[in-house]
Amino acid sequence: MGLMRKLSDSADLVNGMSQRLGIDQGARLARDPEGEARRLMQMVSRCAGCLAQGACGDLQARNDQLATCPVYCENKACFDGLTPRL
């Protein structure tokens, strides 16, 4: 798989996980474009190095919403810090 494809797939997984966790990335980017863009790129980079992308894609395909980020996610700590508190 080429680098650009890997990064694109990883960006899709990060975006999908954000949506399923109820995190509004668009609103976060609007508030702090530079800082949030940097944070998102770091998340995509970590995701690209993850060995569990298949499991993540399967999880997202089976669930429209998630209460928590899976423990195997390389971005779990970041998502846990962003997850809306109910």
PDB file with one MODEL, atoms N, CA, C and O in Angstrom:
MODEL        1
ATOM      1  N   MET A   1       0.851  -1.182   0.000  1.00  0.00           N
ATOM      2  CA  MET A   1       0.000   0.000   0.000  1.00  0.00           C
ATOM      3  C   MET A   1       0.890   1.235   0.000  1.00  0.00           C
ATOM      4  O   MET A   1       1.871   1.297   0.740  1.00  0.00           O
ATOM      5  N   GLY A   2       0.554   2.200  -0.815  1.00  0.00           N
ATOM      6  CA  GLY A   2       1.321   3.430  -0.886  1.00  0.00           C
ATOM      7  C   GLY A   2       1.095   4.323   0.316  1.00  0.00           C
ATOM      8  O   GLY A   2       0.098   4.202   1.028  1.00  0.00           O
ATOM      9  N   LEU A   3       2.027   5.209   0.521  1.00  0.00           N
ATOM     10  CA  LEU A   3       1.970   6.114   1.667  1.00  0.00           C
ATOM     11  C   LEU A   3       0.708   6.976   1.654  1.00  0.00           C
ATOM     12  O   LEU A   3       0.044   7.114   2.681  1.00  0.00           O
ATOM     13  N   MET A   4       0.376   7.549   0.514  1.00  0.00           N
ATOM     14  CA  MET A   4      -0.787   8.436   0.461  1.00  0.00           C
ATOM     15  C   MET A   4      -2.080   7.662   0.742  1.00  0.00           C
ATOM     16  O   MET A   4      -2.983   8.178   1.400  1.00  0.00           O
ATOM     17  N   ARG A   5      -2.163   6.443   0.251  1.00  0.00           N
ATOM     18  CA  ARG A   5      -3.344   5.613   0.510  1.00  0.00           C
ATOM     19  C   ARG A   5      -3.432   5.279   2.004  1.00  0.00           C
ATOM     20  O   ARG A   5      -4.511   5.324   2.596  1.00  0.00           O
ATOM     21  N   LYS A   6      -2.292   4.945   2.600  1.00  0.00           N
ATOM     22  CA  LYS A   6      -2.251   4.613   4.020  1.00  0.00           C
ATOM     23  C   LYS A   6      -2.695   5.809   4.873  1.00  0.00           C
ATOM     24  O   LYS A   6      -3.466   5.650   5.819  1.00  0.00           O
ATOM     25  N   LEU A   7      -2.207   6.995   4.533  1.00  0.00           N
ATOM     26  CA  LEU A   7      -2.596   8.204   5.270  1.00  0.00           C
ATOM     27  C   LEU A   7      -4.070   8.527   5.061  1.00  0.00           C
ATOM     28  O   LEU A   7      -4.757   8.939   5.995  1.00  0.00           O
ATOM     29  N   SER A   8      -4.552   8.340   3.845  1.00  0.00           N
ATOM     30  CA  SER A   8      -5.973   8.584   3.560  1.00  0.00           C
ATOM     31  C   SER A   8      -6.864   7.630   4.348  1.00  0.00           C
ATOM     32  O   SER A   8      -7.855   8.046   4.948  1.00  0.00           O
ATOM     33  N   ASP A   9      -6.505   6.344   4.342  1.00  0.00           N
ATOM     34  CA  ASP A   9      -7.274   5.359   5.108  1.00  0.00           C
ATOM     35  C   ASP A   9      -7.232   5.677   6.598  1.00  0.00           C
ATOM     36  O   ASP A   9      -8.239   5.539   7.293  1.00  0.00           O
ATOM     37  N   SER A  10      -6.080   6.100   7.085  1.00  0.00           N
ATOM     38  CA  SER A  10      -5.931   6.437   8.498  1.00  0.00           C
ATOM     39  C   SER A  10      -6.756   7.671   8.852  1.00  0.00           C
ATOM     40  O   SER A  10      -7.372   7.721   9.916  1.00  0.00           O
ATOM     41  N   ALA A  11      -6.771   8.654   7.978  1.00  0.00           N
ATOM     42  CA  ALA A  11      -7.595   9.849   8.208  1.00  0.00           C
ATOM     43  C   ALA A  11      -9.073   9.468   8.272  1.00  0.00           C
ATOM     44  O   ALA A  11      -9.819   9.999   9.094  1.00  0.00           O
ATOM     45  N   ASP A  12      -9.497   8.543   7.399  1.00  0.00           N
ATOM     46  CA  ASP A  12     -10.883   8.075   7.421  1.00  0.00           C
ATOM     47  C   ASP A  12     -11.204   7.381   8.750  1.00  0.00           C
ATOM     48  O   ASP A  12     -12.281   7.581   9.311  1.00  0.00           O
ATOM     49  N   LEU A  13     -10.274   6.570   9.250  1.00  0.00           N
ATOM     50  CA  LEU A  13     -10.501   5.879  10.522  1.00  0.00           C
ATOM     51  C   LEU A  13     -10.571   6.863  11.690  1.00  0.00           C
ATOM     52  O   LEU A  13     -11.424   6.725  12.566  1.00  0.00           O
ATOM     53  N   VAL A  14      -9.689   7.842  11.704  1.00  0.00           N
ATOM     54  CA  VAL A  14      -9.707   8.856  12.770  1.00  0.00           C
ATOM     55  C   VAL A  14     -11.008   9.645  12.708  1.00  0.00           C
ATOM     56  O   VAL A  14     -11.638   9.878  13.740  1.00  0.00           O
ATOM     57  N   ASN A  15     -11.414  10.055  11.522  1.00  0.00           N
ATOM     58  CA  ASN A  15     -12.665  10.794  11.363  1.00  0.00           C
ATOM     59  C   ASN A  15     -13.858   9.937  11.776  1.00  0.00           C
ATOM     60  O   ASN A  15     -14.761  10.408  12.467  1.00  0.00           O
ATOM     61  N   GLY A  16     -13.854   8.678  11.348  1.00  0.00           N
ATOM     62  CA  GLY A  16     -14.950   7.781  11.703  1.00  0.00           C
ATOM     63  C   GLY A  16     -15.046   7.549  13.198  1.00  0.00           C
ATOM     64  O   GLY A  16     -16.144   7.535  13.755  1.00  0.00           O
ATOM     65  N   MET A  17     -13.908   7.368  13.855  1.00  0.00           N
ATOM     66  CA  MET A  17     -13.917   7.172  15.305  1.00  0.00           C
ATOM     67  C   MET A  17     -14.421   8.435  15.994  1.00  0.00           C
ATOM     68  O   MET A  17     -15.194   8.358  16.949  1.00  0.00           O
ATOM     69  N   SER A  18     -13.986   9.592  15.512  1.00  0.00           N
ATOM     70  CA  SER A  18     -14.458  10.857  16.089  1.00  0.00           C
ATOM     71  C   SER A  18     -15.970  10.947  16.012  1.00  0.00           C
ATOM     72  O   SER A  18     -16.626  11.289  16.995  1.00  0.00           O
ATOM     73  N   GLN A  19     -16.521  10.643  14.856  1.00  0.00           N
ATOM     74  CA  GLN A  19     -17.971  10.710  14.667  1.00  0.00           C
ATOM     75  C   GLN A  19     -18.685   9.740  15.599  1.00  0.00           C
ATOM     76  O   GLN A  19     -19.685  10.101  16.220  1.00  0.00           O
ATOM     77  N   ARG A  20     -18.185   8.519  15.704  1.00  0.00           N
ATOM     78  CA  ARG A  20     -18.838   7.521  16.541  1.00  0.00           C
ATOM     79  C   ARG A  20     -18.756   7.854  18.028  1.00  0.00           C
ATOM     80  O   ARG A  20     -19.604   7.428  18.811  1.00  0.00           O
ATOM     81  N   LEU A  21     -17.738   8.610  18.412  1.00  0.00           N
ATOM     82  CA  LEU A  21     -17.596   9.030  19.808  1.00  0.00           C
ATOM     83  C   LEU A  21     -18.301  10.353  20.091  1.00  0.00           C
ATOM     84  O   LEU A  21     -18.322  10.811  21.233  1.00  0.00           O
ATOM     85  N   GLY A  22     -18.873  10.965  19.068  1.00  0.00           N
ATOM     86  CA  GLY A  22     -19.600  12.220  19.252  1.00  0.00           C
ATOM     87  C   GLY A  22     -18.710  13.445  19.330  1.00  0.00           C
ATOM     88  O   GLY A  22     -19.102  14.464  19.900  1.00  0.00           O
ATOM     89  N   ILE A  23     -17.519  13.357  18.764  1.00  0.00           N
ATOM     90  CA  ILE A  23     -16.576  14.481  18.777  1.00  0.00           C
ATOM     91  C   ILE A  23     -16.749  15.279  17.490  1.00  0.00           C
ATOM     92  O   ILE A  23     -16.630  14.732  16.393  1.00  0.00           O
ATOM     93  N   ASP A  24     -17.026  16.551  17.624  1.00  0.00           N
ATOM     94  CA  ASP A  24     -17.232  17.429  16.471  1.00  0.00           C
ATOM     95  C   ASP A  24     -15.894  18.044  16.057  1.00  0.00           C
ATOM     96  O   ASP A  24     -15.516  19.112  16.538  1.00  0.00           O
ATOM     97  N   GLN A  25     -15.191  17.361  15.167  1.00  0.00           N
ATOM     98  CA  GLN A  25     -13.881  17.844  14.726  1.00  0.00           C
ATOM     99  C   GLN A  25     -13.995  19.175  13.982  1.00  0.00           C
ATOM    100  O   GLN A  25     -13.106  20.020  14.087  1.00  0.00           O
ATOM    101  N   GLY A  26     -15.067  19.366  13.243  1.00  0.00           N
ATOM    102  CA  GLY A  26     -15.252  20.623  12.516  1.00  0.00           C
ATOM    103  C   GLY A  26     -15.317  21.818  13.453  1.00  0.00           C
ATOM    104  O   GLY A  26     -14.697  22.849  13.193  1.00  0.00           O
ATOM    105  N   ALA A  27     -16.061  21.685  14.535  1.00  0.00           N
ATOM    106  CA  ALA A  27     -16.174  22.775  15.511  1.00  0.00           C
ATOM    107  C   ALA A  27     -14.830  23.016  16.191  1.00  0.00           C
ATOM    108  O   ALA A  27     -14.459  24.161  16.449  1.00  0.00           O
ATOM    109  N   ARG A  28     -14.100  21.941  16.481  1.00  0.00           N
ATOM    110  CA  ARG A  28     -12.786  22.090  17.116  1.00  0.00           C
ATOM    111  C   ARG A  28     -11.827  22.811  16.165  1.00  0.00           C
ATOM    112  O   ARG A  28     -11.067  23.681  16.591  1.00  0.00           O
ATOM    113  N   LEU A  29     -11.862  22.453  14.881  1.00  0.00           N
ATOM    114  CA  LEU A  29     -11.005  23.113  13.892  1.00  0.00           C
ATOM    115  C   LEU A  29     -11.364  24.590  13.733  1.00  0.00           C
ATOM    116  O   LEU A  29     -10.483  25.431  13.553  1.00  0.00           O
ATOM    117  N   ALA A  30     -12.645  24.901  13.800  1.00  0.00           N
ATOM    118  CA  ALA A  30     -13.076  26.291  13.667  1.00  0.00           C
ATOM    119  C   ALA A  30     -12.566  27.147  14.828  1.00  0.00           C
ATOM    120  O   ALA A  30     -12.241  28.320  14.641  1.00  0.00           O
ATOM    121  N   ARG A  31     -12.496  26.563  16.025  1.00  0.00           N
ATOM    122  CA  ARG A  31     -12.035  27.318  17.197  1.00  0.00           C
ATOM    123  C   ARG A  31     -10.530  27.535  17.196  1.00  0.00           C
ATOM    124  O   ARG A  31     -10.051  28.583  17.630  1.00  0.00           O
ATOM    125  N   ASP A  32      -9.786  26.552  16.712  1.00  0.00           N
ATOM    126  CA  ASP A  32      -8.316  26.632  16.754  1.00  0.00           C
ATOM    127  C   ASP A  32      -7.745  25.903  15.531  1.00  0.00           C
ATOM    128  O   ASP A  32      -7.245  24.785  15.660  1.00  0.00           O
ATOM    129  N   PRO A  33      -7.813  26.521  14.352  1.00  0.00           N
ATOM    130  CA  PRO A  33      -7.420  25.826  13.126  1.00  0.00           C
ATOM    131  C   PRO A  33      -5.996  25.270  13.154  1.00  0.00           C
ATOM    132  O   PRO A  33      -5.781  24.115  12.787  1.00  0.00           O
ATOM    133  N   GLU A  34      -5.049  26.053  13.573  1.00  0.00           N
ATOM    134  CA  GLU A  34      -3.655  25.607  13.548  1.00  0.00           C
ATOM    135  C   GLU A  34      -3.392  24.495  14.561  1.00  0.00           C
ATOM    136  O   GLU A  34      -2.797  23.471  14.225  1.00  0.00           O
ATOM    137  N   GLY A  35      -3.828  24.696  15.778  1.00  0.00           N
ATOM    138  CA  GLY A  35      -3.601  23.703  16.831  1.00  0.00           C
ATOM    139  C   GLY A  35      -4.332  22.401  16.559  1.00  0.00           C
ATOM    140  O   GLY A  35      -3.775  21.321  16.753  1.00  0.00           O
ATOM    141  N   GLU A  36      -5.571  22.497  16.112  1.00  0.00           N
ATOM    142  CA  GLU A  36      -6.354  21.285  15.842  1.00  0.00           C
ATOM    143  C   GLU A  36      -5.845  20.553  14.612  1.00  0.00           C
ATOM    144  O   GLU A  36      -5.850  19.322  14.580  1.00  0.00           O
ATOM    145  N   ALA A  37      -5.408  21.288  13.607  1.00  0.00           N
ATOM    146  CA  ALA A  37      -4.845  20.629  12.419  1.00  0.00           C
ATOM    147  C   ALA A  37      -3.595  19.849  12.809  1.00  0.00           C
ATOM    148  O   ALA A  37      -3.388  18.731  12.336  1.00  0.00           O
ATOM    149  N   ARG A  38      -2.776  20.419  13.652  1.00  0.00           N
ATOM    150  CA  ARG A  38      -1.570  19.739  14.131  1.00  0.00           C
ATOM    151  C   ARG A  38      -1.943  18.487  14.917  1.00  0.00           C
ATOM    152  O   ARG A  38      -1.351  17.426  14.721  1.00  0.00           O
ATOM    153  N   ARG A  39      -2.929  18.614  15.809  1.00  0.00           N
ATOM    154  CA  ARG A  39      -3.370  17.481  16.613  1.00  0.00           C
ATOM    155  C   ARG A  39      -3.933  16.374  15.718  1.00  0.00           C
ATOM    156  O   ARG A  39      -3.627  15.200  15.926  1.00  0.00           O
ATOM    157  N   LEU A  40      -4.742  16.732  14.738  1.00  0.00           N
ATOM    158  CA  LEU A  40      -5.315  15.737  13.833  1.00  0.00           C
ATOM    159  C   LEU A  40      -4.243  15.022  13.014  1.00  0.00           C
ATOM    160  O   LEU A  40      -4.320  13.811  12.809  1.00  0.00           O
ATOM    161  N   MET A  41      -3.254  15.763  12.551  1.00  0.00           N
ATOM    162  CA  MET A  41      -2.182  15.137  11.785  1.00  0.00           C
ATOM    163  C   MET A  41      -1.397  14.157  12.655  1.00  0.00           C
ATOM    164  O   MET A  41      -0.981  13.101  12.177  1.00  0.00           O
ATOM    165  N   GLN A  42      -1.197  14.494  13.912  1.00  0.00           N
ATOM    166  CA  GLN A  42      -0.523  13.572  14.833  1.00  0.00           C
ATOM    167  C   GLN A  42      -1.365  12.316  15.034  1.00  0.00           C
ATOM    168  O   GLN A  42      -0.832  11.208  15.087  1.00  0.00           O
ATOM    169  N   MET A  43      -2.667  12.490  15.145  1.00  0.00           N
ATOM    170  CA  MET A  43      -3.558  11.344  15.312  1.00  0.00           C
ATOM    171  C   MET A  43      -3.538  10.455  14.070  1.00  0.00           C
ATOM    172  O   MET A  43      -3.490   9.230  14.186  1.00  0.00           O
ATOM    173  N   VAL A  44      -3.574  11.055  12.898  1.00  0.00           N
ATOM    174  CA  VAL A  44      -3.535  10.287  11.651  1.00  0.00           C
ATOM    175  C   VAL A  44      -2.214   9.540  11.543  1.00  0.00           C
ATOM    176  O   VAL A  44      -2.189   8.385  11.118  1.00  0.00           O
ATOM    177  N   SER A  45      -1.134  10.177  11.917  1.00  0.00           N
ATOM    178  CA  SER A  45       0.178   9.538  11.882  1.00  0.00           C
ATOM    179  C   SER A  45       0.239   8.342  12.822  1.00  0.00           C
ATOM    180  O   SER A  45       0.750   7.286  12.449  1.00  0.00           O
ATOM    181  N   ARG A  46      -0.284   8.500  14.051  1.00  0.00           N
ATOM    182  CA  ARG A  46      -0.314   7.372  14.987  1.00  0.00           C
ATOM    183  C   ARG A  46      -1.180   6.241  14.436  1.00  0.00           C
ATOM    184  O   ARG A  46      -0.814   5.070  14.530  1.00  0.00           O
ATOM    185  N   CYS A  47      -2.313   6.592  13.868  1.00  0.00           N
ATOM    186  CA  CYS A  47      -3.218   5.600  13.294  1.00  0.00           C
ATOM    187  C   CYS A  47      -2.532   4.842  12.155  1.00  0.00           C
ATOM    188  O   CYS A  47      -2.705   3.630  12.025  1.00  0.00           O
ATOM    189  N   ALA A  48      -1.768   5.540  11.345  1.00  0.00           N
ATOM    190  CA  ALA A  48      -1.085   4.903  10.214  1.00  0.00           C
ATOM    191  C   ALA A  48      -0.111   3.827  10.683  1.00  0.00           C
ATOM    192  O   ALA A  48       0.153   2.873   9.952  1.00  0.00           O
ATOM    193  N   GLY A  49       0.419   3.968  11.881  1.00  0.00           N
ATOM    194  CA  GLY A  49       1.342   2.986  12.413  1.00  0.00           C
ATOM    195  C   GLY A  49       0.668   1.876  13.218  1.00  0.00           C
ATOM    196  O   GLY A  49       1.342   0.975  13.716  1.00  0.00           O
ATOM    197  N   CYS A  50      -0.640   1.937  13.345  1.00  0.00           N
ATOM    198  CA  CYS A  50      -1.379   0.971  14.161  1.00  0.00           C
ATOM    199  C   CYS A  50      -1.527  -0.363  13.429  1.00  0.00           C
ATOM    200  O   CYS A  50      -1.792  -0.399  12.227  1.00  0.00           O
ATOM    201  N   LEU A  51      -1.354  -1.437  14.161  1.00  0.00           N
ATOM    202  CA  LEU A  51      -1.494  -2.778  13.590  1.00  0.00           C
ATOM    203  C   LEU A  51      -2.935  -3.291  13.652  1.00  0.00           C
ATOM    204  O   LEU A  51      -3.228  -4.376  13.148  1.00  0.00           O
ATOM    205  N   ALA A  52      -3.830  -2.523  14.263  1.00  0.00           N
ATOM    206  CA  ALA A  52      -5.217  -2.963  14.433  1.00  0.00           C
ATOM    207  C   ALA A  52      -6.191  -2.190  13.550  1.00  0.00           C
ATOM    208  O   ALA A  52      -7.366  -2.070  13.896  1.00  0.00           O
ATOM    209  N   GLN A  53      -5.734  -1.669  12.428  1.00  0.00           N
ATOM    210  CA  GLN A  53      -6.634  -0.902  11.569  1.00  0.00           C
ATOM    211  C   GLN A  53      -7.790  -1.747  11.040  1.00  0.00           C
ATOM    212  O   GLN A  53      -8.905  -1.245  10.892  1.00  0.00           O
ATOM    213  N   GLY A  54      -7.538  -3.011  10.758  1.00  0.00           N
ATOM    214  CA  GLY A  54      -8.615  -3.890  10.290  1.00  0.00           C
ATOM    215  C   GLY A  54      -9.706  -4.041  11.332  1.00  0.00           C
ATOM    216  O   GLY A  54     -10.893  -3.956  11.016  1.00  0.00           O
ATOM    217  N   ALA A  55      -9.301  -4.265  12.585  1.00  0.00           N
ATOM    218  CA  ALA A  55     -10.267  -4.390  13.674  1.00  0.00           C
ATOM    219  C   ALA A  55     -11.031  -3.084  13.867  1.00  0.00           C
ATOM    220  O   ALA A  55     -12.232  -3.095  14.137  1.00  0.00           O
ATOM    221  N   CYS A  56     -10.342  -1.979  13.729  1.00  0.00           N
ATOM    222  CA  CYS A  56     -10.975  -0.665  13.877  1.00  0.00           C
ATOM    223  C   CYS A  56     -12.013  -0.441  12.777  1.00  0.00           C
ATOM    224  O   CYS A  56     -13.125   0.014  13.045  1.00  0.00           O
ATOM    225  N   GLY A  57     -11.640  -0.762  11.547  1.00  0.00           N
ATOM    226  CA  GLY A  57     -12.581  -0.620  10.437  1.00  0.00           C
ATOM    227  C   GLY A  57     -13.798  -1.504  10.619  1.00  0.00           C
ATOM    228  O   GLY A  57     -14.923  -1.085  10.349  1.00  0.00           O
ATOM    229  N   ASP A  58     -13.575  -2.734  11.078  1.00  0.00           N
ATOM    230  CA  ASP A  58     -14.694  -3.646  11.341  1.00  0.00           C
ATOM    231  C   ASP A  58     -15.592  -3.113  12.451  1.00  0.00           C
ATOM    232  O   ASP A  58     -16.817  -3.148  12.336  1.00  0.00           O
ATOM    233  N   LEU A  59     -14.979  -2.619  13.525  1.00  0.00           N
ATOM    234  CA  LEU A  59     -15.745  -2.043  14.639  1.00  0.00           C
ATOM    235  C   LEU A  59     -16.606  -0.878  14.152  1.00  0.00           C
ATOM    236  O   LEU A  59     -17.785  -0.781  14.493  1.00  0.00           O
ATOM    237  N   GLN A  60     -16.007   0.000  13.356  1.00  0.00           N
ATOM    238  CA  GLN A  60     -16.749   1.150  12.862  1.00  0.00           C
ATOM    239  C   GLN A  60     -17.862   0.733  11.901  1.00  0.00           C
ATOM    240  O   GLN A  60     -18.923   1.356  11.873  1.00  0.00           O
ATOM    241  N   ALA A  61     -17.624  -0.317  11.113  1.00  0.00           N
ATOM    242  CA  ALA A  61     -18.644  -0.791  10.176  1.00  0.00           C
ATOM    243  C   ALA A  61     -19.860  -1.363  10.914  1.00  0.00           C
ATOM    244  O   ALA A  61     -20.981  -1.311  10.408  1.00  0.00           O
ATOM    245  N   ARG A  62     -19.632  -1.901  12.100  1.00  0.00           N
ATOM    246  CA  ARG A  62     -20.715  -2.514  12.871  1.00  0.00           C
ATOM    247  C   ARG A  62     -21.414  -1.553  13.835  1.00  0.00           C
ATOM    248  O   ARG A  62     -22.463  -1.890  14.384  1.00  0.00           O
ATOM    249  N   ASN A  63     -20.850  -0.369  14.046  1.00  0.00           N
ATOM    250  CA  ASN A  63     -21.382   0.549  15.062  1.00  0.00           C
ATOM    251  C   ASN A  63     -21.465   1.974  14.542  1.00  0.00           C
ATOM    252  O   ASN A  63     -20.496   2.511  14.006  1.00  0.00           O
ATOM    253  N   ASP A  64     -22.631   2.578  14.705  1.00  0.00           N
ATOM    254  CA  ASP A  64     -22.803   3.987  14.357  1.00  0.00           C
ATOM    255  C   ASP A  64     -22.364   4.899  15.498  1.00  0.00           C
ATOM    256  O   ASP A  64     -22.007   6.055  15.276  1.00  0.00           O
ATOM    257  N   GLN A  65     -22.394   4.373  16.715  1.00  0.00           N
ATOM    258  CA  GLN A  65     -21.985   5.132  17.898  1.00  0.00           C
ATOM    259  C   GLN A  65     -21.176   4.228  18.800  1.00  0.00           C
ATOM    260  O   GLN A  65     -21.388   3.016  18.839  1.00  0.00           O
ATOM    261  N   LEU A  66     -20.250   4.824  19.521  1.00  0.00           N
ATOM    262  CA  LEU A  66     -19.451   4.106  20.509  1.00  0.00           C
ATOM    263  C   LEU A  66     -19.399   4.926  21.783  1.00  0.00           C
ATOM    264  O   LEU A  66     -19.311   6.153  21.738  1.00  0.00           O
ATOM    265  N   ALA A  67     -19.455   4.254  22.908  1.00  0.00           N
ATOM    266  CA  ALA A  67     -19.366   4.950  24.197  1.00  0.00           C
ATOM    267  C   ALA A  67     -17.925   5.279  24.544  1.00  0.00           C
ATOM    268  O   ALA A  67     -17.649   6.299  25.176  1.00  0.00           O
ATOM    269  N   THR A  68     -17.003   4.409  24.128  1.00  0.00           N
ATOM    270  CA  THR A  68     -15.586   4.618  24.413  1.00  0.00           C
ATOM    271  C   THR A  68     -14.749   4.152  23.234  1.00  0.00           C
ATOM    272  O   THR A  68     -15.197   3.372  22.393  1.00  0.00           O
ATOM    273  N   CYS A  69     -13.552   4.641  23.198  1.00  0.00           N
ATOM    274  CA  CYS A  69     -12.582   4.239  22.191  1.00  0.00           C
ATOM    275  C   CYS A  69     -12.034   2.863  22.576  1.00  0.00           C
ATOM    276  O   CYS A  69     -11.823   2.600  23.760  1.00  0.00           O
ATOM    277  N   PRO A  70     -11.801   1.980  21.599  1.00  0.00           N
ATOM    278  CA  PRO A  70     -11.274   0.657  21.948  1.00  0.00           C
ATOM    279  C   PRO A  70      -9.871   0.745  22.555  1.00  0.00           C
ATOM    280  O   PRO A  70      -9.104   1.658  22.247  1.00  0.00           O
ATOM    281  N   VAL A  71      -9.556  -0.200  23.405  1.00  0.00           N
ATOM    282  CA  VAL A  71      -8.280  -0.174  24.123  1.00  0.00           C
ATOM    283  C   VAL A  71      -7.082  -0.318  23.185  1.00  0.00           C
ATOM    284  O   VAL A  71      -5.991   0.141  23.522  1.00  0.00           O
ATOM    285  N   TYR A  72      -7.253  -0.936  22.031  1.00  0.00           N
ATOM    286  CA  TYR A  72      -6.134  -1.136  21.105  1.00  0.00           C
ATOM    287  C   TYR A  72      -5.810   0.097  20.268  1.00  0.00           C
ATOM    288  O   TYR A  72      -4.809   0.109  19.553  1.00  0.00           O
ATOM    289  N   CYS A  73      -6.633   1.120  20.346  1.00  0.00           N
ATOM    290  CA  CYS A  73      -6.451   2.321  19.509  1.00  0.00           C
ATOM    291  C   CYS A  73      -5.213   3.106  19.953  1.00  0.00           C
ATOM    292  O   CYS A  73      -5.048   3.415  21.132  1.00  0.00           O
ATOM    293  N   GLU A  74      -4.362   3.414  19.000  1.00  0.00           N
ATOM    294  CA  GLU A  74      -3.155   4.214  19.268  1.00  0.00           C
ATOM    295  C   GLU A  74      -3.511   5.636  19.717  1.00  0.00           C
ATOM    296  O   GLU A  74      -2.679   6.331  20.300  1.00  0.00           O
ATOM    297  N   ASN A  75      -4.737   6.060  19.446  1.00  0.00           N
ATOM    298  CA  ASN A  75      -5.185   7.408  19.806  1.00  0.00           C
ATOM    299  C   ASN A  75      -6.146   7.416  20.987  1.00  0.00           C
ATOM    300  O   ASN A  75      -6.819   8.418  21.229  1.00  0.00           O
ATOM    301  N   LYS A  76      -6.217   6.316  21.720  1.00  0.00           N
ATOM    302  CA  LYS A  76      -7.176   6.216  22.814  1.00  0.00           C
ATOM    303  C   LYS A  76      -7.034   7.366  23.815  1.00  0.00           C
ATOM    304  O   LYS A  76      -8.032   7.984  24.186  1.00  0.00           O
ATOM    305  N   ALA A  77      -5.841   7.651  24.243  1.00  0.00           N
ATOM    306  CA  ALA A  77      -5.647   8.724  25.230  1.00  0.00           C
ATOM    307  C   ALA A  77      -6.147  10.063  24.687  1.00  0.00           C
ATOM    308  O   ALA A  77      -6.763  10.843  25.412  1.00  0.00           O
ATOM    309  N   CYS A  78      -5.882  10.318  23.432  1.00  0.00           N
ATOM    310  CA  CYS A  78      -6.336  11.569  22.814  1.00  0.00           C
ATOM    311  C   CYS A  78      -7.860  11.592  22.707  1.00  0.00           C
ATOM    312  O   CYS A  78      -8.496  12.582  23.070  1.00  0.00           O
ATOM    313  N   PHE A  79      -8.444  10.500  22.210  1.00  0.00           N
ATOM    314  CA  PHE A  79      -9.900  10.439  22.103  1.00  0.00           C
ATOM    315  C   PHE A  79     -10.551  10.539  23.475  1.00  0.00           C
ATOM    316  O   PHE A  79     -11.558  11.228  23.634  1.00  0.00           O
ATOM    317  N   ASP A  80      -9.991   9.866  24.454  1.00  0.00           N
ATOM    318  CA  ASP A  80     -10.576   9.925  25.802  1.00  0.00           C
ATOM    319  C   ASP A  80     -10.565  11.361  26.335  1.00  0.00           C
ATOM    320  O   ASP A  80     -11.478  11.760  27.058  1.00  0.00           O
ATOM    321  N   GLY A  81      -9.557  12.123  25.988  1.00  0.00           N
ATOM    322  CA  GLY A  81      -9.496  13.525  26.408  1.00  0.00           C
ATOM    323  C   GLY A  81     -10.467  14.426  25.661  1.00  0.00           C
ATOM    324  O   GLY A  81     -10.796  15.515  26.132  1.00  0.00           O
ATOM    325  N   LEU A  82     -10.932  13.973  24.492  1.00  0.00           N
ATOM    326  CA  LEU A  82     -11.839  14.769  23.668  1.00  0.00           C
ATOM    327  C   LEU A  82     -13.287  14.331  23.781  1.00  0.00           C
ATOM    328  O   LEU A  82     -14.191  15.088  23.428  1.00  0.00           O
ATOM    329  N   THR A  83     -13.520  13.125  24.267  1.00  0.00           N
ATOM    330  CA  THR A  83     -14.865  12.574  24.301  1.00  0.00           C
ATOM    331  C   THR A  83     -15.784  13.466  25.123  1.00  0.00           C
ATOM    332  O   THR A  83     -15.469  13.819  26.260  1.00  0.00           O
ATOM    333  N   PRO A  84     -16.910  13.823  24.545  1.00  0.00           N
ATOM    334  CA  PRO A  84     -17.858  14.665  25.297  1.00  0.00           C
ATOM    335  C   PRO A  84     -18.324  13.972  26.571  1.00  0.00           C
ATOM    336  O   PRO A  84     -18.603  12.773  26.570  1.00  0.00           O
ATOM    337  N   ARG A  85     -18.402  14.708  27.617  1.00  0.00           N
ATOM    338  CA  ARG A  85     -18.878  14.169  28.891  1.00  0.00           C
ATOM    339  C   ARG A  85     -20.388  14.355  28.946  1.00  0.00           C
ATOM    340  O   ARG A  85     -20.901  15.446  28.695  1.00  0.00           O
ATOM    341  N   LEU A  86     -21.076  13.300  29.271  1.00  0.00           N
ATOM    342  CA  LEU A  86     -22.555  13.368  29.340  1.00  0.00           C
ATOM    343  C   LEU A  86     -23.022  13.575  30.750  1.00  0.00           C
ATOM    344  O   LEU A  86     -24.225  13.656  30.996  1.00  0.00           O
TER     345      LEU A  86
ENDMDL
END
